[in-house]
C-alpha cells in the first residue's frame, strides 16, 4: 500500500515536472531579454525613481505573462530600490551565495539567471536574473514569480484527499549553500522551526537518496512518515547555476485503524491460542489419567508378572481392558501349567532318586581295560598295574576263591598231575 502510494506520487510529479520544463525554458529566455531591455532603460535614465521601476515592471510582467519585480543593488550589495517592498534594505553581501553571484557577474560582465530560487516569505519559487551595470556602479536584479511551481504541492494534497490512509503530505525545500549550511523551508508547514527529528529525517533522505521512514504518535494516532527526494528529472536540462536545491516530500500515513486491527487480531489470536492450549492441556490430562497411567500400571504389572487388577484398567479404553483380560487369562494358564509341571518334576525327582539308588547297588565293568599280554595285570585309573582279581574286586561285587586249572596244574605240578589223572 505504501509503495503503491509513493509510486503514484512519483509518477504524478514526474509528469508535472515534464510539463514545467518548457515553461522554465521560456522563462529563462524571456527573462534574459527583459533584463537586457530593462538594463538599457536604466543605464540611459538619470534620476531614476521607484515609479519608473513600477512602470517597467508592468511592461515586463505583461510580456512574460507573470509577476516580475525589479531591484537595484548598490556596490555594497544592499537593495536600496525595489518593486518588492519586503526586500528593501537586504544586504546581499552577508549571504555567501549572493555575494559570490555578484562577484561573478561583475567580473564576467554577463547576465546570470538562477532558477528556481525559493522565497520563504511567499512560499513560492522565483527565477532571478542579475547583472552589473558598470556605468552606474550598481547591480540590476529581476525576480520572476514561478507561481505554477506550487503545482507540486497541489498534486501532493490531491493525493492525500483521495487516499484513506494518507493523513498529510508536506513538501519541503532544502537549499545547500556553498558555506555548507542547510536551509529548510516548507510549502505546507508554517512553523518557524522544524523539530530535530524532522530535520534529521529530511537530511538523511537527501544524503542517502533513499526513502526514510519513522513512526510518530500525535493525538493518540499511530502515524508513519516517509521522506523521499523528488528526482530532478532530465539531467540534460539545468534549472540553475551554482545553486543546489532539493525538493523532498513527507508522506504521513494514519495507520491507527490498521494498528487497531492488528492489535485486535493479535488479541483474538492469543485467545484462540489460549483456548487451543487449554484444550490440549485438558486433553493431555484426561489422556494421562484415562490411558497413560493405566497403561503404565499394566506395563509394570506385566514386567513383574503380576495379574492386572480391575482398578488399574478402570476408566481406560476397551482395547487396554481386553489386553488386561487376555493377559490375566494367559497368566492363570501359565500358573496352572507351572503347578502341574512342578508336580511332574517332583515325581520325576522321586523316580530319579530311586533309580540312582538302584544303580548305586549295581556295579559293573564297562569299556576297554588295559591288560598286560604277559602277566595279565590290569592298569587302573591312577596308572598303576593291579592283579586282575584285585581290580575286579574293587570295581564289582564279585569275590574270588583260588583254584588251579588243569593246564596250569600240569605245567606247575607235573608229578602230582599224573597221580591225579590216574586216580580219575
Tab-separated table of C-alpha atoms in Angstrom:
chain	number	residue	atom	x	y	z
A	1	UNK	CA	0.000	0.000	0.000
A	2	UNK	CA	2.792	2.444	0.936
A	3	UNK	CA	4.915	1.615	-2.110
A	4	UNK	CA	1.962	1.991	-4.473
A	5	UNK	CA	1.099	5.408	-2.966
A	6	UNK	CA	4.719	6.560	-3.334
A	7	UNK	CA	4.832	5.310	-6.929
A	8	UNK	CA	1.648	7.230	-7.785
A	9	UNK	CA	3.107	10.392	-6.241
A	10	UNK	CA	6.384	9.993	-8.134
A	11	UNK	CA	4.608	9.378	-11.440
A	12	UNK	CA	2.352	12.410	-10.963
A	13	UNK	CA	5.298	14.649	-10.032
A	14	UNK	CA	7.371	13.349	-12.954
A	15	UNK	CA	4.553	14.194	-15.370
A	16	UNK	CA	4.100	17.642	-13.842
A	17	UNK	CA	7.854	18.295	-13.971
A	18	UNK	CA	7.925	17.338	-17.635
A	19	UNK	CA	5.226	19.906	-18.352
A	20	UNK	CA	7.198	22.590	-16.466
A	21	UNK	CA	10.372	22.054	-18.478
A	22	UNK	CA	9.213	24.072	-21.477
A	23	UNK	CA	7.813	26.721	-19.162
A	24	UNK	CA	11.205	27.128	-17.480
A	25	UNK	CA	12.954	27.351	-20.850
A	26	UNK	CA	10.555	30.077	-21.922
A	27	UNK	CA	11.050	31.909	-18.612
A	28	UNK	CA	14.814	31.773	-18.892
A	29	UNK	CA	14.846	33.091	-22.414
A	30	UNK	CA	12.207	35.759	-21.760
A	31	UNK	CA	13.821	36.844	-18.502
A	32	UNK	CA	17.177	37.432	-20.214
A	33	UNK	CA	15.521	39.511	-22.928
A	34	UNK	CA	13.546	41.523	-20.375
A	35	UNK	CA	16.699	42.016	-18.305
A	36	UNK	CA	18.600	43.410	-21.314
A	37	UNK	CA	15.808	45.851	-22.162
A	38	UNK	CA	15.488	46.949	-18.514
A	39	UNK	CA	19.259	47.412	-18.212
A	40	UNK	CA	19.241	49.585	-21.347
A	41	UNK	CA	16.421	51.787	-19.985
A	42	UNK	CA	18.042	52.215	-16.569
A	43	UNK	CA	21.519	52.884	-17.969
A	44	UNK	CA	20.217	55.783	-20.107
A	45	UNK	CA	17.913	57.281	-17.450
A	46	UNK	CA	19.087	59.743	-14.863
A	47	UNK	CA	17.205	60.498	-11.675
A	48	UNK	CA	15.568	57.092	-11.612
A	49	UNK	CA	12.579	56.834	-9.283
A	50	UNK	CA	10.603	53.983	-7.824
A	51	UNK	CA	7.677	54.856	-10.062
A	52	UNK	CA	9.925	54.284	-13.075
A	53	UNK	CA	10.674	50.773	-11.832
A	54	UNK	CA	6.963	50.091	-11.326
A	55	UNK	CA	6.235	51.172	-14.923
A	56	UNK	CA	8.995	48.898	-16.247
A	57	UNK	CA	7.665	46.093	-14.041
A	58	UNK	CA	4.177	46.369	-15.526
A	59	UNK	CA	5.516	46.207	-19.070
A	60	UNK	CA	7.741	43.181	-18.370
A	61	UNK	CA	5.030	41.368	-16.435
A	62	UNK	CA	2.689	41.834	-19.372
A	63	UNK	CA	5.259	40.490	-21.833
A	64	UNK	CA	6.185	37.456	-19.693
A	65	UNK	CA	2.596	36.907	-18.543
A	66	UNK	CA	3.717	36.710	-14.961
A	67	UNK	CA	4.638	38.765	-11.919
A	68	UNK	CA	8.092	40.372	-12.127
A	69	UNK	CA	9.846	42.532	-9.522
A	70	UNK	CA	12.820	44.803	-10.165
A	71	UNK	CA	15.535	45.625	-7.608
A	72	UNK	CA	18.559	47.907	-7.693
A	73	UNK	CA	21.530	46.894	-5.528
A	74	UNK	CA	24.333	49.285	-4.667
A	75	UNK	CA	28.005	48.410	-4.866
A	76	UNK	CA	27.995	47.270	-1.218
A	77	UNK	CA	25.310	44.677	-2.017
A	78	UNK	CA	22.356	46.442	-0.319
A	79	UNK	CA	18.983	46.593	-2.080
A	80	UNK	CA	18.099	50.293	-1.990
A	81	UNK	CA	15.239	50.444	-4.503
A	82	UNK	CA	12.759	47.696	-5.446
A	83	UNK	CA	9.205	46.999	-6.531
A	84	UNK	CA	9.053	44.265	-3.881
A	85	UNK	CA	8.993	46.121	-0.535
A	86	UNK	CA	9.827	43.020	1.520
A	87	UNK	CA	13.360	43.050	0.069
A	88	UNK	CA	14.233	46.708	0.679
A	89	UNK	CA	17.397	47.102	2.788
A	90	UNK	CA	18.522	43.460	2.458
A	91	UNK	CA	22.317	43.234	2.443
A	92	UNK	CA	23.177	40.522	-0.079
A	93	UNK	CA	26.884	40.744	0.784
A	94	UNK	CA	26.076	38.890	4.016
A	95	UNK	CA	24.761	35.940	2.037
A	96	UNK	CA	27.739	33.873	0.770
A	97	UNK	CA	25.998	32.594	-2.359
A	98	UNK	CA	24.625	36.020	-3.285
A	99	UNK	CA	28.000	37.602	-2.693
A	100	UNK	CA	29.648	35.065	-4.987
A	101	UNK	CA	26.964	35.683	-7.636
A	102	UNK	CA	27.532	39.455	-7.588
A	103	UNK	CA	31.275	38.955	-7.855
A	104	UNK	CA	30.770	36.610	-10.804
A	105	UNK	CA	28.580	38.965	-12.841
A	106	UNK	CA	30.821	41.941	-12.042
A	107	UNK	CA	33.935	40.183	-13.266
A	108	UNK	CA	32.369	38.435	-16.256
A	109	UNK	CA	30.056	41.255	-17.360
A	110	UNK	CA	27.323	38.730	-18.220
A	111	UNK	CA	23.737	38.256	-17.107
A	112	UNK	CA	23.277	35.362	-14.737
A	113	UNK	CA	19.954	33.576	-14.383
A	114	UNK	CA	19.275	31.370	-11.371
A	115	UNK	CA	16.073	29.323	-11.153
A	116	UNK	CA	14.280	28.134	-9.259
A	117	UNK	CA	15.090	30.019	-6.066
A	118	UNK	CA	12.727	29.541	-3.140
A	119	UNK	CA	11.308	32.550	-1.375
A	120	UNK	CA	10.362	31.502	2.205
A	121	UNK	CA	8.157	34.535	2.860
A	122	UNK	CA	5.800	33.817	-0.018
A	123	UNK	CA	6.277	30.038	-0.104
A	124	UNK	CA	6.958	30.344	-3.835
A	125	UNK	CA	9.824	29.950	-6.265
A	126	UNK	CA	11.313	32.788	-8.233
A	127	UNK	CA	13.634	32.964	-11.217
A	128	UNK	CA	16.243	35.649	-10.654
A	129	UNK	CA	18.430	37.418	-13.214
A	130	UNK	CA	21.261	39.695	-12.122
A	131	UNK	CA	23.869	41.801	-13.904
A	132	UNK	CA	26.355	44.555	-13.090
A	133	UNK	CA	25.730	47.972	-14.688
A	134	UNK	CA	29.229	49.304	-14.996
A	135	UNK	CA	28.162	52.845	-15.890
A	136	UNK	CA	26.065	53.161	-12.718
A	137	UNK	CA	28.346	51.048	-10.487
A	138	UNK	CA	25.409	49.009	-9.221
A	139	UNK	CA	23.527	45.783	-9.823
A	140	UNK	CA	20.194	45.147	-11.513
A	141	UNK	CA	18.077	42.215	-10.380
A	142	UNK	CA	14.820	40.895	-11.827
A	143	UNK	CA	12.717	38.339	-9.965
A	144	UNK	CA	10.041	36.368	-11.836
A	145	UNK	CA	7.458	34.561	-9.705
A	146	UNK	CA	7.104	30.936	-10.769
A	147	UNK	CA	3.591	30.564	-9.455
A	148	UNK	CA	2.966	27.340	-11.363
A	149	UNK	CA	5.667	25.666	-9.298
A	150	UNK	CA	3.122	25.413	-6.492
A	151	UNK	CA	1.522	22.677	-8.586
A	152	UNK	CA	3.861	20.232	-6.855
A	153	UNK	CA	2.035	20.902	-3.638
A	154	UNK	CA	-1.388	20.687	-5.314
A	155	UNK	CA	-0.512	17.239	-6.673
A	156	UNK	CA	0.573	16.049	-3.254
A	157	UNK	CA	-2.507	17.371	-1.477
A	158	UNK	CA	-4.881	15.892	-4.055
A	159	UNK	CA	-3.245	12.534	-3.431
A	160	UNK	CA	-3.855	12.975	0.289
A	161	UNK	CA	-7.562	13.686	-0.270
A	162	UNK	CA	-8.014	10.625	-2.494
A	163	UNK	CA	-6.409	8.210	-0.051
A	164	UNK	CA	-7.933	6.748	3.093
A	165	UNK	CA	-4.602	6.108	4.761
A	166	UNK	CA	-2.812	9.370	3.905
A	167	UNK	CA	-3.110	11.791	6.822
A	168	UNK	CA	-0.992	14.578	5.401
A	169	UNK	CA	1.617	15.298	2.740
A	170	UNK	CA	4.198	18.036	3.244
A	171	UNK	CA	6.574	19.490	0.683
A	172	UNK	CA	9.984	20.744	1.807
A	173	UNK	CA	12.792	22.527	0.042
A	174	UNK	CA	16.401	22.115	1.095
A	175	UNK	CA	18.890	24.745	-0.002
A	176	UNK	CA	22.509	23.656	0.448
A	177	UNK	CA	24.673	26.770	0.493
A	178	UNK	CA	28.306	26.839	-0.556
A	179	UNK	CA	29.309	27.554	3.034
A	180	UNK	CA	27.944	24.152	3.969
A	181	UNK	CA	24.822	25.439	5.713
A	182	UNK	CA	21.434	23.869	5.081
A	183	UNK	CA	18.281	25.929	4.707
A	184	UNK	CA	14.980	24.035	5.007
A	185	UNK	CA	11.646	25.584	4.062
A	186	UNK	CA	8.178	24.109	3.724
A	187	UNK	CA	5.212	24.797	1.452
A	188	UNK	CA	2.759	23.362	3.969
A	189	UNK	CA	4.260	23.613	7.438
A	190	UNK	CA	4.403	27.244	8.522
A	191	UNK	CA	6.218	26.565	11.801
A	192	UNK	CA	9.221	28.859	12.279
A	193	UNK	CA	11.338	25.932	13.389
A	194	UNK	CA	11.066	22.254	12.487
A	195	UNK	CA	11.676	19.543	15.118
A	196	UNK	CA	15.139	17.999	15.106
A	197	UNK	CA	13.688	14.605	14.154
A	198	UNK	CA	12.086	16.108	11.033
A	199	UNK	CA	15.287	17.919	10.032
A	200	UNK	CA	17.363	14.778	10.575
A	201	UNK	CA	14.941	12.657	8.523
A	202	UNK	CA	14.922	15.235	5.694
A	203	UNK	CA	18.713	15.438	5.547
A	204	UNK	CA	19.097	11.674	5.807
A	205	UNK	CA	16.732	11.173	2.874
A	206	UNK	CA	18.700	13.794	0.923
A	207	UNK	CA	22.165	12.433	1.741
A	208	UNK	CA	21.291	8.780	1.166
A	209	UNK	CA	18.819	9.433	-1.684
A	210	UNK	CA	16.544	6.803	-0.207
A	211	UNK	CA	13.156	6.588	1.461
A	212	UNK	CA	13.391	7.275	5.203
A	213	UNK	CA	10.548	6.214	7.464
A	214	UNK	CA	9.833	6.843	11.135
A	215	UNK	CA	6.915	6.262	13.488
A	216	UNK	CA	5.224	9.081	15.425
A	217	UNK	CA	2.275	9.392	17.785
A	218	UNK	CA	0.143	12.527	17.575
A	219	UNK	CA	-3.177	12.906	19.413
A	220	UNK	CA	-3.310	9.173	20.162
A	221	UNK	CA	-2.909	8.424	16.474
A	222	UNK	CA	-0.336	5.979	15.212
A	223	UNK	CA	1.353	7.662	12.251
A	224	UNK	CA	4.157	6.582	9.978
A	225	UNK	CA	6.123	9.126	7.967
A	226	UNK	CA	8.038	8.540	4.750
A	227	UNK	CA	10.569	11.093	3.464
A	228	UNK	CA	11.563	10.960	-0.202
A	229	UNK	CA	13.595	13.185	-2.510
A	230	UNK	CA	11.806	14.312	-5.679
A	231	UNK	CA	14.024	13.364	-8.602
A	232	UNK	CA	15.406	16.248	-10.647
A	233	UNK	CA	14.172	14.692	-13.877
A	234	UNK	CA	16.039	15.338	-17.130
A	235	UNK	CA	19.705	15.671	-16.217
A	236	UNK	CA	20.452	17.331	-19.566
A	237	UNK	CA	18.430	20.376	-18.566
A	238	UNK	CA	19.944	22.595	-15.880
A	239	UNK	CA	17.466	24.624	-13.868
A	240	UNK	CA	20.007	26.696	-12.102
A	241	UNK	CA	23.678	27.554	-11.955
A	242	UNK	CA	25.832	27.319	-8.864
A	243	UNK	CA	22.896	26.734	-6.524
A	244	UNK	CA	21.775	23.409	-5.111
A	245	UNK	CA	18.073	22.949	-4.382
A	246	UNK	CA	16.232	19.793	-3.468
A	247	UNK	CA	12.539	19.087	-3.109
A	248	UNK	CA	11.551	16.480	-0.535
A	249	UNK	CA	8.052	15.393	0.330
A	250	UNK	CA	6.872	13.789	3.533
A	251	UNK	CA	4.092	11.240	3.247
A	252	UNK	CA	2.319	10.737	6.573
A	253	UNK	CA	0.067	7.712	6.830
A	254	UNK	CA	-2.510	7.217	9.568
A	255	UNK	CA	-2.135	3.564	10.495
A	256	UNK	CA	-4.234	3.798	13.650
A	257	UNK	CA	-7.092	1.720	12.251
A	258	UNK	CA	-4.660	-0.750	10.780
A	259	UNK	CA	-2.759	-0.986	14.063
A	260	UNK	CA	-6.026	-1.411	15.996
A	261	UNK	CA	-6.994	-4.144	13.586
A	262	UNK	CA	-3.613	-5.780	14.089
A	263	UNK	CA	-3.953	-5.469	17.874
A	264	UNK	CA	-7.464	-6.939	17.792
A	265	UNK	CA	-6.207	-9.714	15.533
A	266	UNK	CA	-3.386	-10.372	17.997
A	267	UNK	CA	-5.829	-10.479	20.920
A	268	UNK	CA	-8.098	-12.853	19.009
A	269	UNK	CA	-5.068	-14.962	18.071
A	270	UNK	CA	-3.953	-15.034	21.707
A	271	UNK	CA	-7.452	-16.044	22.850
A	272	UNK	CA	-7.645	-18.748	20.209
A	273	UNK	CA	-4.174	-19.943	21.165
A	274	UNK	CA	-5.115	-19.932	24.859
A	275	UNK	CA	-8.291	-21.905	24.088
A	276	UNK	CA	-6.338	-24.401	21.997
A	277	UNK	CA	-3.689	-24.663	24.696
A	278	UNK	CA	-6.356	-25.230	27.364
A	279	UNK	CA	-7.985	-27.845	25.183
A	280	UNK	CA	-4.631	-29.543	24.634
A	281	UNK	CA	-3.779	-29.445	28.356
A	282	UNK	CA	-7.228	-30.755	29.278
A	283	UNK	CA	-6.947	-33.451	26.635
A	284	UNK	CA	-3.475	-34.392	27.804
A	285	UNK	CA	-4.564	-34.589	31.468
A	286	UNK	CA	-7.564	-36.656	30.517
A	287	UNK	CA	-5.427	-38.803	28.252
A	288	UNK	CA	-2.861	-39.210	31.015
A	289	UNK	CA	-5.349	-40.342	33.650
A	290	UNK	CA	-7.547	-42.357	31.333
A	291	UNK	CA	-4.856	-44.059	29.259
A	292	UNK	CA	-1.221	-43.349	30.116
A	293	UNK	CA	-1.436	-44.177	33.827
A	294	UNK	CA	-3.483	-47.366	33.307
A	295	UNK	CA	-1.084	-48.310	30.531
A	296	UNK	CA	1.926	-47.678	32.775
A	297	UNK	CA	0.346	-49.741	35.561
A	298	UNK	CA	-0.405	-52.502	33.073
A	299	UNK	CA	3.173	-52.495	31.776
A	300	UNK	CA	4.535	-52.523	35.329
A	301	UNK	CA	2.308	-55.478	36.230
A	302	UNK	CA	3.473	-57.324	33.109
A	303	UNK	CA	7.126	-56.633	33.992
A	304	UNK	CA	6.568	-58.088	37.478
A	305	UNK	CA	4.445	-60.949	36.083
A	306	UNK	CA	1.568	-59.857	38.267
A	307	UNK	CA	-2.086	-60.003	37.416
A	308	UNK	CA	-3.548	-56.726	36.205
A	309	UNK	CA	-6.130	-55.586	38.734
A	310	UNK	CA	-9.511	-54.276	37.699
A	311	UNK	CA	-8.761	-50.885	39.278
A	312	UNK	CA	-5.665	-50.457	37.106
A	313	UNK	CA	-7.713	-50.606	33.893
A	314	UNK	CA	-10.741	-48.752	35.261
A	315	UNK	CA	-11.853	-45.894	33.015
A	316	UNK	CA	-9.418	-46.918	30.317
A	317	UNK	CA	-10.143	-47.754	26.729
A	318	UNK	CA	-11.772	-51.078	25.877
A	319	UNK	CA	-8.674	-52.246	23.974
A	320	UNK	CA	-6.490	-51.991	27.078
A	321	UNK	CA	-9.166	-53.789	29.105
A	322	UNK	CA	-9.156	-56.618	26.558
A	323	UNK	CA	-5.361	-56.758	26.766
A	324	UNK	CA	-5.532	-56.927	30.560
A	325	UNK	CA	-8.210	-59.637	30.444
A	326	UNK	CA	-6.243	-61.684	27.901
A	327	UNK	CA	-3.009	-61.248	29.858
A	328	UNK	CA	-4.646	-62.358	33.115
A	329	UNK	CA	-6.109	-65.401	31.382
A	330	UNK	CA	-2.740	-66.435	29.983
A	331	UNK	CA	-1.081	-65.711	33.322
A	332	UNK	CA	-3.567	-68.046	35.068
A	333	UNK	CA	-2.952	-70.665	32.378
A	334	UNK	CA	0.802	-70.383	32.829
A	335	UNK	CA	0.381	-70.611	36.601
A	336	UNK	CA	-1.728	-73.771	36.354
A	337	UNK	CA	0.687	-75.290	33.864
A	338	UNK	CA	3.598	-74.371	36.105
A	339	UNK	CA	1.995	-76.017	39.102
A	340	UNK	CA	1.315	-79.124	37.046
A	341	UNK	CA	4.884	-79.151	35.763
A	342	UNK	CA	6.149	-78.761	39.328
A	343	UNK	CA	4.174	-81.844	40.358
A	344	UNK	CA	5.547	-83.788	37.406
A	345	UNK	CA	9.017	-82.567	38.224
A	346	UNK	CA	8.685	-83.731	41.817
A	347	UNK	CA	7.555	-87.150	40.615
A	348	UNK	CA	10.491	-87.324	38.222
A	349	UNK	CA	12.864	-86.354	41.007
A	350	UNK	CA	11.451	-89.108	43.191
A	351	UNK	CA	11.809	-91.747	40.470
A	352	UNK	CA	15.282	-90.471	39.618
A	353	UNK	CA	16.347	-90.884	43.218
A	354	UNK	CA	15.032	-94.461	43.190
A	355	UNK	CA	16.954	-95.203	40.008
A	356	UNK	CA	20.108	-93.649	41.399
A	357	UNK	CA	19.727	-95.815	44.465
A	358	UNK	CA	19.222	-98.918	42.348
A	359	UNK	CA	22.162	-98.029	40.150
A	360	UNK	CA	24.258	-97.484	43.228
A	361	UNK	CA	23.612	-101.047	44.257
A	362	UNK	CA	24.657	-102.440	40.854
A	363	UNK	CA	28.304	-102.355	39.907
A	364	UNK	CA	29.566	-103.483	36.565
A	365	UNK	CA	32.646	-103.074	34.454
A	366	UNK	CA	32.295	-101.488	31.064
A	367	UNK	CA	34.587	-100.188	28.448
A	368	UNK	CA	38.088	-101.278	27.407
A	369	UNK	CA	40.560	-102.310	30.114
A	370	UNK	CA	44.321	-102.156	29.504
A	371	UNK	CA	45.710	-105.682	30.386
A	372	UNK	CA	49.244	-106.939	30.199
A	373	UNK	CA	49.647	-109.518	27.458
A	374	UNK	CA	52.112	-111.416	29.560
A	375	UNK	CA	51.172	-111.292	33.238
A	376	UNK	CA	47.600	-110.259	32.608
A	377	UNK	CA	47.716	-107.412	35.151
A	378	UNK	CA	45.285	-104.524	34.576
A	379	UNK	CA	46.162	-100.788	34.642
A	380	UNK	CA	43.838	-98.861	36.978
A	381	UNK	CA	42.646	-95.241	36.644
A	382	UNK	CA	45.673	-93.968	38.554
A	383	UNK	CA	48.065	-95.634	36.125
A	384	UNK	CA	49.175	-98.487	38.442
A	385	UNK	CA	49.137	-102.145	37.456
A	386	UNK	CA	46.940	-104.402	39.514
A	387	UNK	CA	46.255	-108.059	39.540
A	388	UNK	CA	43.127	-108.979	37.738
A	389	UNK	CA	41.375	-110.340	40.787
A	390	UNK	CA	42.194	-107.262	42.847
A	391	UNK	CA	40.955	-104.872	40.119
A	392	UNK	CA	37.711	-106.750	39.606
A	393	UNK	CA	37.095	-106.976	43.367
A	394	UNK	CA	37.401	-103.180	43.644
A	395	UNK	CA	35.157	-102.426	40.694
A	396	UNK	CA	32.425	-105.065	41.161
A	397	UNK	CA	30.622	-107.125	43.679
A	398	UNK	CA	32.473	-110.208	42.639
A	399	UNK	CA	34.602	-112.179	45.158
A	400	UNK	CA	37.366	-114.586	44.249
A	401	UNK	CA	38.263	-118.054	45.558
A	402	UNK	CA	41.508	-119.527	44.333
A	403	UNK	CA	41.864	-122.771	42.404
A	404	UNK	CA	44.039	-124.059	39.563
A	405	UNK	CA	43.138	-125.096	36.069
A	406	UNK	CA	44.304	-128.447	34.560
A	407	UNK	CA	46.744	-126.769	32.196
A	408	UNK	CA	48.448	-124.852	34.998
A	409	UNK	CA	48.414	-127.859	37.259
A	410	UNK	CA	50.109	-129.956	34.538
A	411	UNK	CA	52.617	-127.203	33.950
A	412	UNK	CA	53.374	-126.426	37.557
A	413	UNK	CA	52.769	-129.697	39.327
A	414	UNK	CA	53.505	-132.313	36.735
A	415	UNK	CA	54.340	-135.037	39.233
A	416	UNK	CA	51.128	-134.530	41.084
A	417	UNK	CA	49.197	-134.107	37.913
A	418	UNK	CA	49.926	-137.577	36.667
A	419	UNK	CA	48.874	-139.120	40.014
A	420	UNK	CA	45.644	-137.248	39.958
A	421	UNK	CA	44.945	-138.279	36.404
A	422	UNK	CA	45.458	-141.909	37.241
A	423	UNK	CA	43.059	-141.658	40.128
A	424	UNK	CA	40.424	-140.382	37.832
